[in-house]
């Protein structure tokens, strides 16, 4: 997601430690304490401006959500959305999705979402795709046995790559949608990119894959 560099974004994050977890390495193993309950924890890696987690958190008050993004400016927009929603079941984390095992204990996360991840279409950038096997290794460690990844995208190349990557990893493709918006899937919460691309007539793909 490309956003203009936002002045004061760092300070904005630092001034809201009740939402933005500022020392993520200390959070490992302590997430239920941070949320103050024992509800399941779902994360979105590459959460962008936060429309999805904010919408999910409002629809599912008994689930805790963590939005993870590597970009400060993007995360500061997500913070605005969370503050506006006044939800207490969302936290934000500014870390790289490739190092999640530094911030989450084994099985600490119940479900992992990827939405409209950067496609990195060139073969030489395969390792940067969030569905590359090295990422799957770390997701597997923080999810329960048979944990799930729910992924949606408009990018057919990344979708096909990801189906193959999940399957080659030995994961089960539980459900696949080749046109999510034309299906009877209920409770879909749109992401920013989903709004944008579906308005342009792009098909949205979705998969639920299980370790
Ligand atoms: N999920 C949102 C944003 C998609 S854009 C939506 O659907 O609208 C992809 C996002 O992933 C960007 O905000 C980018 O900063 C983030 N991202 C890319 N690589 C990442 C990584 N390795 N770790 C964490 N976030 C990453």
PDB file of C-alpha atoms and ligand atoms in Angstrom:
ATOM      1  CA  UNK A   1       0.000   0.000   0.000  1.00  0.00           C
ATOM      2  CA  UNK A   2       1.496   3.302  -1.050  1.00  0.00           C
ATOM      3  CA  UNK A   3       0.655   6.245   1.143  1.00  0.00           C
ATOM      4  CA  UNK A   4       2.246   9.635   1.449  1.00  0.00           C
ATOM      5  CA  UNK A   5       4.743   9.886   4.284  1.00  0.00           C
ATOM      6  CA  UNK A   6       2.767  11.302   7.151  1.00  0.00           C
ATOM      7  CA  UNK A   7       4.317  13.948   9.304  1.00  0.00           C
ATOM      8  CA  UNK A   8       4.186  13.102  13.003  1.00  0.00           C
ATOM      9  CA  UNK A   9       3.224   9.485  12.334  1.00  0.00           C
ATOM     10  CA  UNK A  10       5.902   8.099  14.697  1.00  0.00           C
ATOM     11  CA  UNK A  11       4.741  10.385  17.501  1.00  0.00           C
ATOM     12  CA  UNK A  12       1.116   9.531  16.840  1.00  0.00           C
ATOM     13  CA  UNK A  13       1.902   5.839  17.342  1.00  0.00           C
ATOM     14  CA  UNK A  14       4.068   6.533  20.402  1.00  0.00           C
ATOM     15  CA  UNK A  15       1.308   8.610  21.998  1.00  0.00           C
ATOM     16  CA  UNK A  16      -1.194   5.764  21.861  1.00  0.00           C
ATOM     17  CA  UNK A  17       0.400   2.851  23.704  1.00  0.00           C
ATOM     18  CA  UNK A  18      -3.062   1.552  24.707  1.00  0.00           C
ATOM     19  CA  UNK A  19      -3.528   0.548  21.043  1.00  0.00           C
ATOM     20  CA  UNK A  20      -0.053   0.419  19.533  1.00  0.00           C
ATOM     21  CA  UNK A  21       2.133  -2.143  21.246  1.00  0.00           C
ATOM     22  CA  UNK A  22       5.394  -0.256  21.475  1.00  0.00           C
ATOM     23  CA  UNK A  23       7.710  -2.982  22.765  1.00  0.00           C
ATOM     24  CA  UNK A  24       6.558  -5.931  20.704  1.00  0.00           C
ATOM     25  CA  UNK A  25       9.369  -8.213  21.881  1.00  0.00           C
ATOM     26  CA  UNK A  26       7.961  -7.953  25.438  1.00  0.00           C
ATOM     27  CA  UNK A  27       4.506  -8.935  24.228  1.00  0.00           C
ATOM     28  CA  UNK A  28       5.500 -12.468  23.256  1.00  0.00           C
ATOM     29  CA  UNK A  29       3.545 -14.894  25.438  1.00  0.00           C
ATOM     30  CA  UNK A  30       1.598 -12.019  27.027  1.00  0.00           C
ATOM     31  CA  UNK A  31      -1.082 -11.252  24.485  1.00  0.00           C
ATOM     32  CA  UNK A  32      -4.013 -12.417  26.565  1.00  0.00           C
ATOM     33  CA  UNK A  33      -2.750 -10.225  29.387  1.00  0.00           C
ATOM     34  CA  UNK A  34      -2.516  -7.290  26.981  1.00  0.00           C
ATOM     35  CA  UNK A  35      -6.141  -7.772  25.916  1.00  0.00           C
ATOM     36  CA  UNK A  36      -7.235  -8.516  29.472  1.00  0.00           C
ATOM     37  CA  UNK A  37      -9.237 -11.598  28.490  1.00  0.00           C
ATOM     38  CA  UNK A  38      -8.809 -15.137  27.193  1.00  0.00           C
ATOM     39  CA  UNK A  39     -10.669 -14.653  23.908  1.00  0.00           C
ATOM     40  CA  UNK A  40      -9.174 -15.988  20.664  1.00  0.00           C
ATOM     41  CA  UNK A  41      -6.635 -13.779  18.906  1.00  0.00           C
ATOM     42  CA  UNK A  42      -6.713 -13.225  15.137  1.00  0.00           C
ATOM     43  CA  UNK A  43      -4.040 -11.299  13.265  1.00  0.00           C
ATOM     44  CA  UNK A  44      -3.866  -9.650   9.875  1.00  0.00           C
ATOM     45  CA  UNK A  45      -0.379  -9.429   8.390  1.00  0.00           C
ATOM     46  CA  UNK A  46      -0.156  -6.366   6.143  1.00  0.00           C
ATOM     47  CA  UNK A  47      -3.236  -4.708   7.605  1.00  0.00           C
ATOM     48  CA  UNK A  48      -2.827  -1.407   5.734  1.00  0.00           C
ATOM     49  CA  UNK A  49      -5.162   1.341   6.907  1.00  0.00           C
ATOM     50  CA  UNK A  50      -7.105  -1.058   9.107  1.00  0.00           C
ATOM     51  CA  UNK A  51     -10.598  -1.157   7.550  1.00  0.00           C
ATOM     52  CA  UNK A  52     -10.683  -4.948   7.774  1.00  0.00           C
ATOM     53  CA  UNK A  53      -9.637  -5.386  11.395  1.00  0.00           C
ATOM     54  CA  UNK A  54     -11.757  -2.440  12.523  1.00  0.00           C
ATOM     55  CA  UNK A  55     -14.784  -3.963  10.763  1.00  0.00           C
ATOM     56  CA  UNK A  56     -14.041  -7.450  12.057  1.00  0.00           C
ATOM     57  CA  UNK A  57     -13.528  -6.204  15.615  1.00  0.00           C
ATOM     58  CA  UNK A  58     -16.914  -4.461  15.554  1.00  0.00           C
ATOM     59  CA  UNK A  59     -18.639  -7.545  14.108  1.00  0.00           C
ATOM     60  CA  UNK A  60     -16.919  -9.980  16.511  1.00  0.00           C
ATOM     61  CA  UNK A  61     -16.506  -8.365  19.940  1.00  0.00           C
ATOM     62  CA  UNK A  62     -15.484 -11.724  21.461  1.00  0.00           C
ATOM     63  CA  UNK A  63     -12.399 -11.993  19.290  1.00  0.00           C
ATOM     64  CA  UNK A  64      -9.225  -9.970  19.716  1.00  0.00           C
ATOM     65  CA  UNK A  65      -7.589  -8.570  16.590  1.00  0.00           C
ATOM     66  CA  UNK A  66      -4.033  -7.472  15.917  1.00  0.00           C
ATOM     67  CA  UNK A  67      -3.218  -5.478  12.793  1.00  0.00           C
ATOM     68  CA  UNK A  68       0.389  -5.825  11.716  1.00  0.00           C
ATOM     69  CA  UNK A  69       2.065  -3.559   9.204  1.00  0.00           C
ATOM     70  CA  UNK A  70       5.630  -2.613   8.499  1.00  0.00           C
ATOM     71  CA  UNK A  71       4.930   0.992   7.413  1.00  0.00           C
ATOM     72  CA  UNK A  72       4.624   3.723  10.035  1.00  0.00           C
ATOM     73  CA  UNK A  73       2.454   6.061   7.975  1.00  0.00           C
ATOM     74  CA  UNK A  74       0.037   3.292   7.009  1.00  0.00           C
ATOM     75  CA  UNK A  75      -0.241   2.146  10.614  1.00  0.00           C
ATOM     76  CA  UNK A  76      -0.919   5.682  11.794  1.00  0.00           C
ATOM     77  CA  UNK A  77      -4.000   5.771   9.529  1.00  0.00           C
ATOM     78  CA  UNK A  78      -5.109   2.449  11.002  1.00  0.00           C
ATOM     79  CA  UNK A  79      -4.654   3.977  14.443  1.00  0.00           C
ATOM     80  CA  UNK A  80      -7.064   6.796  13.544  1.00  0.00           C
ATOM     81  CA  UNK A  81      -9.643   4.216  12.531  1.00  0.00           C
ATOM     82  CA  UNK A  82      -9.222   2.243  15.758  1.00  0.00           C
ATOM     83  CA  UNK A  83      -9.437   5.382  17.910  1.00  0.00           C
ATOM     84  CA  UNK A  84     -12.577   6.448  16.068  1.00  0.00           C
ATOM     85  CA  UNK A  85     -14.187   3.030  16.535  1.00  0.00           C
ATOM     86  CA  UNK A  86     -13.397   3.021  20.282  1.00  0.00           C
ATOM     87  CA  UNK A  87     -13.000  -0.739  20.069  1.00  0.00           C
ATOM     88  CA  UNK A  88     -11.076  -2.330  22.914  1.00  0.00           C
ATOM     89  CA  UNK A  89     -10.437  -5.617  21.072  1.00  0.00           C
ATOM     90  CA  UNK A  90      -7.840  -4.285  18.615  1.00  0.00           C
ATOM     91  CA  UNK A  91      -4.113  -3.714  18.916  1.00  0.00           C
ATOM     92  CA  UNK A  92      -1.618  -2.587  16.292  1.00  0.00           C
ATOM     93  CA  UNK A  93       1.906  -3.757  15.802  1.00  0.00           C
ATOM     94  CA  UNK A  94       4.598  -2.259  13.645  1.00  0.00           C
ATOM     95  CA  UNK A  95       6.792  -5.218  12.802  1.00  0.00           C
ATOM     96  CA  UNK A  96       7.899  -7.245   9.779  1.00  0.00           C
ATOM     97  CA  UNK A  97       5.673 -10.218   9.039  1.00  0.00           C
ATOM     98  CA  UNK A  98       8.778 -12.310   8.442  1.00  0.00           C
ATOM     99  CA  UNK A  99       9.743 -12.253  12.119  1.00  0.00           C
ATOM    100  CA  UNK A 100       6.464 -13.060  13.855  1.00  0.00           C
ATOM    101  CA  UNK A 101       8.010 -15.744  16.051  1.00  0.00           C
ATOM    102  CA  UNK A 102       9.842 -12.928  17.892  1.00  0.00           C
ATOM    103  CA  UNK A 103       6.520 -11.473  18.992  1.00  0.00           C
ATOM    104  CA  UNK A 104       4.198 -14.441  19.400  1.00  0.00           C
ATOM    105  CA  UNK A 105       4.591 -17.670  21.318  1.00  0.00           C
ATOM    106  CA  UNK A 106       3.745 -21.046  19.888  1.00  0.00           C
ATOM    107  CA  UNK A 107      -0.010 -21.352  19.377  1.00  0.00           C
ATOM    108  CA  UNK A 108      -0.632 -17.853  20.711  1.00  0.00           C
ATOM    109  CA  UNK A 109      -2.611 -16.914  17.595  1.00  0.00           C
ATOM    110  CA  UNK A 110      -5.845 -18.622  16.564  1.00  0.00           C
ATOM    111  CA  UNK A 111      -6.222 -17.443  12.964  1.00  0.00           C
ATOM    112  CA  UNK A 112      -4.132 -15.488  10.463  1.00  0.00           C
ATOM    113  CA  UNK A 113      -5.484 -13.239   7.716  1.00  0.00           C
ATOM    114  CA  UNK A 114      -3.668 -12.007   4.633  1.00  0.00           C
ATOM    115  CA  UNK A 115      -5.539  -9.486   2.500  1.00  0.00           C
ATOM    116  CA  UNK A 116      -4.330  -8.048  -0.797  1.00  0.00           C
ATOM    117  CA  UNK A 117      -0.707  -8.743   0.016  1.00  0.00           C
ATOM    118  CA  UNK A 118       1.898  -7.177  -2.252  1.00  0.00           C
ATOM    119  CA  UNK A 119       2.139  -9.463  -5.325  1.00  0.00           C
ATOM    120  CA  UNK A 120       5.885  -9.161  -6.003  1.00  0.00           C
ATOM    121  CA  UNK A 121       5.353 -10.540  -9.524  1.00  0.00           C
ATOM    122  CA  UNK A 122       9.020 -10.981 -10.429  1.00  0.00           C
ATOM    123  CA  UNK A 123      10.371 -14.450  -9.777  1.00  0.00           C
ATOM    124  CA  UNK A 124      13.467 -12.993  -8.117  1.00  0.00           C
ATOM    125  CA  UNK A 125      11.202 -11.427  -5.452  1.00  0.00           C
ATOM    126  CA  UNK A 126       9.362 -14.646  -4.638  1.00  0.00           C
ATOM    127  CA  UNK A 127      10.832 -14.699  -1.124  1.00  0.00           C
ATOM    128  CA  UNK A 128       9.078 -11.418  -0.313  1.00  0.00           C
ATOM    129  CA  UNK A 129       5.599 -12.789  -0.980  1.00  0.00           C
ATOM    130  CA  UNK A 130       3.750 -13.274   2.291  1.00  0.00           C
ATOM    131  CA  UNK A 131       2.722 -16.773   1.170  1.00  0.00           C
ATOM    132  CA  UNK A 132       6.288 -17.928   0.446  1.00  0.00           C
ATOM    133  CA  UNK A 133       7.300 -21.032   2.369  1.00  0.00           C
ATOM    134  CA  UNK A 134       9.540 -19.200   4.854  1.00  0.00           C
ATOM    135  CA  UNK A 135       6.549 -17.104   5.924  1.00  0.00           C
ATOM    136  CA  UNK A 136       4.441 -20.261   6.195  1.00  0.00           C
ATOM    137  CA  UNK A 137       7.110 -21.709   8.524  1.00  0.00           C
ATOM    138  CA  UNK A 138       6.696 -18.824  10.948  1.00  0.00           C
ATOM    139  CA  UNK A 139       2.883 -18.715  10.684  1.00  0.00           C
ATOM    140  CA  UNK A 140       2.786 -22.423  11.461  1.00  0.00           C
ATOM    141  CA  UNK A 141       4.744 -21.889  14.662  1.00  0.00           C
ATOM    142  CA  UNK A 142       2.429 -19.307  16.160  1.00  0.00           C
ATOM    143  CA  UNK A 143      -0.834 -21.005  15.123  1.00  0.00           C
ATOM    144  CA  UNK A 144      -2.336 -24.107  16.731  1.00  0.00           C
ATOM    145  CA  UNK A 145      -1.921 -27.491  15.019  1.00  0.00           C
ATOM    146  CA  UNK A 146      -4.221 -27.353  11.985  1.00  0.00           C
ATOM    147  CA  UNK A 147      -4.365 -23.570  12.263  1.00  0.00           C
ATOM    148  CA  UNK A 148      -5.748 -21.648   9.304  1.00  0.00           C
ATOM    149  CA  UNK A 149      -4.748 -18.854   6.956  1.00  0.00           C
ATOM    150  CA  UNK A 150      -7.551 -16.928   5.263  1.00  0.00           C
ATOM    151  CA  UNK A 151      -6.316 -15.055   2.243  1.00  0.00           C
ATOM    152  CA  UNK A 152      -8.042 -12.814  -0.279  1.00  0.00           C
ATOM    153  CA  UNK A 153      -6.704 -10.872  -3.224  1.00  0.00           C
ATOM    154  CA  UNK A 154      -7.626  -9.544  -6.635  1.00  0.00           C
ATOM    155  CA  UNK A 155      -4.249 -10.593  -8.003  1.00  0.00           C
ATOM    156  CA  UNK A 156      -4.664 -13.791  -9.948  1.00  0.00           C
ATOM    157  CA  UNK A 157      -0.936 -14.458 -10.232  1.00  0.00           C
ATOM    158  CA  UNK A 158      -0.407 -14.174  -6.479  1.00  0.00           C
ATOM    159  CA  UNK A 159      -3.516 -16.237  -5.836  1.00  0.00           C
ATOM    160  CA  UNK A 160      -2.374 -19.097  -8.057  1.00  0.00           C
ATOM    161  CA  UNK A 161       1.124 -18.920  -6.589  1.00  0.00           C
ATOM    162  CA  UNK A 162      -0.309 -19.043  -3.075  1.00  0.00           C
ATOM    163  CA  UNK A 163      -2.569 -22.025  -3.758  1.00  0.00           C
ATOM    164  CA  UNK A 164       0.477 -23.890  -5.038  1.00  0.00           C
ATOM    165  CA  UNK A 165       2.641 -22.711  -2.142  1.00  0.00           C
ATOM    166  CA  UNK A 166       0.045 -23.799   0.488  1.00  0.00           C
ATOM    167  CA  UNK A 167      -0.439 -27.125  -1.192  1.00  0.00           C
ATOM    168  CA  UNK A 168       3.279 -27.804  -1.658  1.00  0.00           C
ATOM    169  CA  UNK A 169       3.730 -27.036   2.020  1.00  0.00           C
ATOM    170  CA  UNK A 170       1.311 -29.869   2.784  1.00  0.00           C
ATOM    171  CA  UNK A 171      -1.555 -27.579   3.756  1.00  0.00           C
ATOM    172  CA  UNK A 172      -5.163 -28.427   2.923  1.00  0.00           C
ATOM    173  CA  UNK A 173      -7.160 -26.022   0.799  1.00  0.00           C
ATOM    174  CA  UNK A 174     -10.381 -26.118   2.794  1.00  0.00           C
ATOM    175  CA  UNK A 175     -12.390 -23.696   0.661  1.00  0.00           C
ATOM    176  CA  UNK A 176     -11.619 -21.715  -2.477  1.00  0.00           C
ATOM    177  CA  UNK A 177     -13.615 -18.859  -4.003  1.00  0.00           C
ATOM    178  CA  UNK A 178     -12.885 -17.789  -7.579  1.00  0.00           C
ATOM    179  CA  UNK A 179     -15.339 -14.879  -7.341  1.00  0.00           C
ATOM    180  CA  UNK A 180     -15.995 -13.985  -3.722  1.00  0.00           C
ATOM    181  CA  UNK A 181     -18.432 -11.160  -4.386  1.00  0.00           C
ATOM    182  CA  UNK A 182     -20.597 -13.325  -6.649  1.00  0.00           C
ATOM    183  CA  UNK A 183     -20.722 -16.083  -4.029  1.00  0.00           C
ATOM    184  CA  UNK A 184     -23.023 -16.571  -1.057  1.00  0.00           C
ATOM    185  CA  UNK A 185     -20.202 -15.986   1.445  1.00  0.00           C
ATOM    186  CA  UNK A 186     -21.673 -14.231   4.456  1.00  0.00           C
ATOM    187  CA  UNK A 187     -20.110 -11.662   6.719  1.00  0.00           C
ATOM    188  CA  UNK A 188     -17.446 -10.445   4.300  1.00  0.00           C
ATOM    189  CA  UNK A 189     -15.686  -7.368   5.627  1.00  0.00           C
ATOM    190  CA  UNK A 190     -14.113  -5.368   2.834  1.00  0.00           C
ATOM    191  CA  UNK A 191     -10.546  -4.115   3.012  1.00  0.00           C
ATOM    192  CA  UNK A 192      -9.472  -0.790   1.480  1.00  0.00           C
ATOM    193  CA  UNK A 193      -8.031  -2.494  -1.564  1.00  0.00           C
ATOM    194  CA  UNK A 194     -11.050  -4.741  -1.878  1.00  0.00           C
ATOM    195  CA  UNK A 195     -13.332  -1.681  -2.073  1.00  0.00           C
ATOM    196  CA  UNK A 196     -11.078  -0.056  -4.599  1.00  0.00           C
ATOM    197  CA  UNK A 197     -10.439  -3.020  -6.884  1.00  0.00           C
ATOM    198  CA  UNK A 198     -13.957  -4.451  -6.815  1.00  0.00           C
ATOM    199  CA  UNK A 199     -15.322  -1.042  -7.799  1.00  0.00           C
ATOM    200  CA  UNK A 200     -13.059  -1.238 -10.824  1.00  0.00           C
ATOM    201  CA  UNK A 201     -14.665  -4.564 -11.720  1.00  0.00           C
ATOM    202  CA  UNK A 202     -11.810  -6.784 -10.526  1.00  0.00           C
ATOM    203  CA  UNK A 203     -12.682 -10.295  -9.382  1.00  0.00           C
ATOM    204  CA  UNK A 204     -11.850 -11.090  -5.754  1.00  0.00           C
ATOM    205  CA  UNK A 205     -10.358 -14.496  -4.937  1.00  0.00           C
ATOM    206  CA  UNK A 206     -10.377 -16.104  -1.499  1.00  0.00           C
ATOM    207  CA  UNK A 207      -8.952 -19.236   0.072  1.00  0.00           C
ATOM    208  CA  UNK A 208      -9.059 -20.834   3.519  1.00  0.00           C
ATOM    209  CA  UNK A 209      -6.005 -23.035   3.939  1.00  0.00           C
ATOM    210  CA  UNK A 210      -5.238 -25.281   6.904  1.00  0.00           C
ATOM    211  CA  UNK A 211      -1.920 -26.625   8.183  1.00  0.00           C
TER     212      UNK A 211
HETATM  213  N1  LIG B   1      -4.749  -5.405   3.795  1.00  0.00           N
HETATM  214  C1  LIG B   1      -4.879  -4.062   3.273  1.00  0.00           C
HETATM  215  C2  LIG B   1      -3.548  -3.519   2.722  1.00  0.00           C
HETATM  216  C3  LIG B   1      -2.965  -4.299   1.585  1.00  0.00           C
HETATM  217  S1  LIG B   1      -1.463  -3.571   0.941  1.00  0.00           S
HETATM  218  C4  LIG B   1      -5.959  -4.019   2.211  1.00  0.00           C
HETATM  219  O1  LIG B   1      -6.398  -5.075   1.773  1.00  0.00           O
HETATM  220  O2  LIG B   1      -6.394  -2.918   1.819  1.00  0.00           O
HETATM  221  C5  LIG B   1      -0.228  -4.596   1.655  1.00  0.00           C
HETATM  222  C6  LIG B   1       0.238  -4.104   3.017  1.00  0.00           C
HETATM  223  O3  LIG B   1       1.161  -5.055   3.519  1.00  0.00           O
HETATM  224  C7  LIG B   1       0.964  -2.761   2.987  1.00  0.00           C
HETATM  225  O4  LIG B   1       0.365  -1.873   3.897  1.00  0.00           O
HETATM  226  C8  LIG B   1       2.403  -3.114   3.374  1.00  0.00           C
HETATM  227  O5  LIG B   1       3.034  -2.108   4.136  1.00  0.00           O
HETATM  228  C9  LIG B   1       2.214  -4.372   4.178  1.00  0.00           C
HETATM  229  N2  LIG B   1       3.373  -5.287   4.173  1.00  0.00           N
HETATM  230  C10 LIG B   1       4.085  -5.678   3.097  1.00  0.00           C
HETATM  231  N3  LIG B   1       5.056  -6.526   3.464  1.00  0.00           N
HETATM  232  C11 LIG B   1       4.956  -6.664   4.803  1.00  0.00           C
HETATM  233  C12 LIG B   1       5.703  -7.402   5.767  1.00  0.00           C
HETATM  234  N4  LIG B   1       6.740  -8.165   5.425  1.00  0.00           N
HETATM  235  N5  LIG B   1       5.312  -7.310   7.059  1.00  0.00           N
HETATM  236  C13 LIG B   1       4.273  -6.531   7.430  1.00  0.00           C
HETATM  237  N6  LIG B   1       3.542  -5.814   6.548  1.00  0.00           N
HETATM  238  C14 LIG B   1       3.885  -5.884   5.263  1.00  0.00           C
END
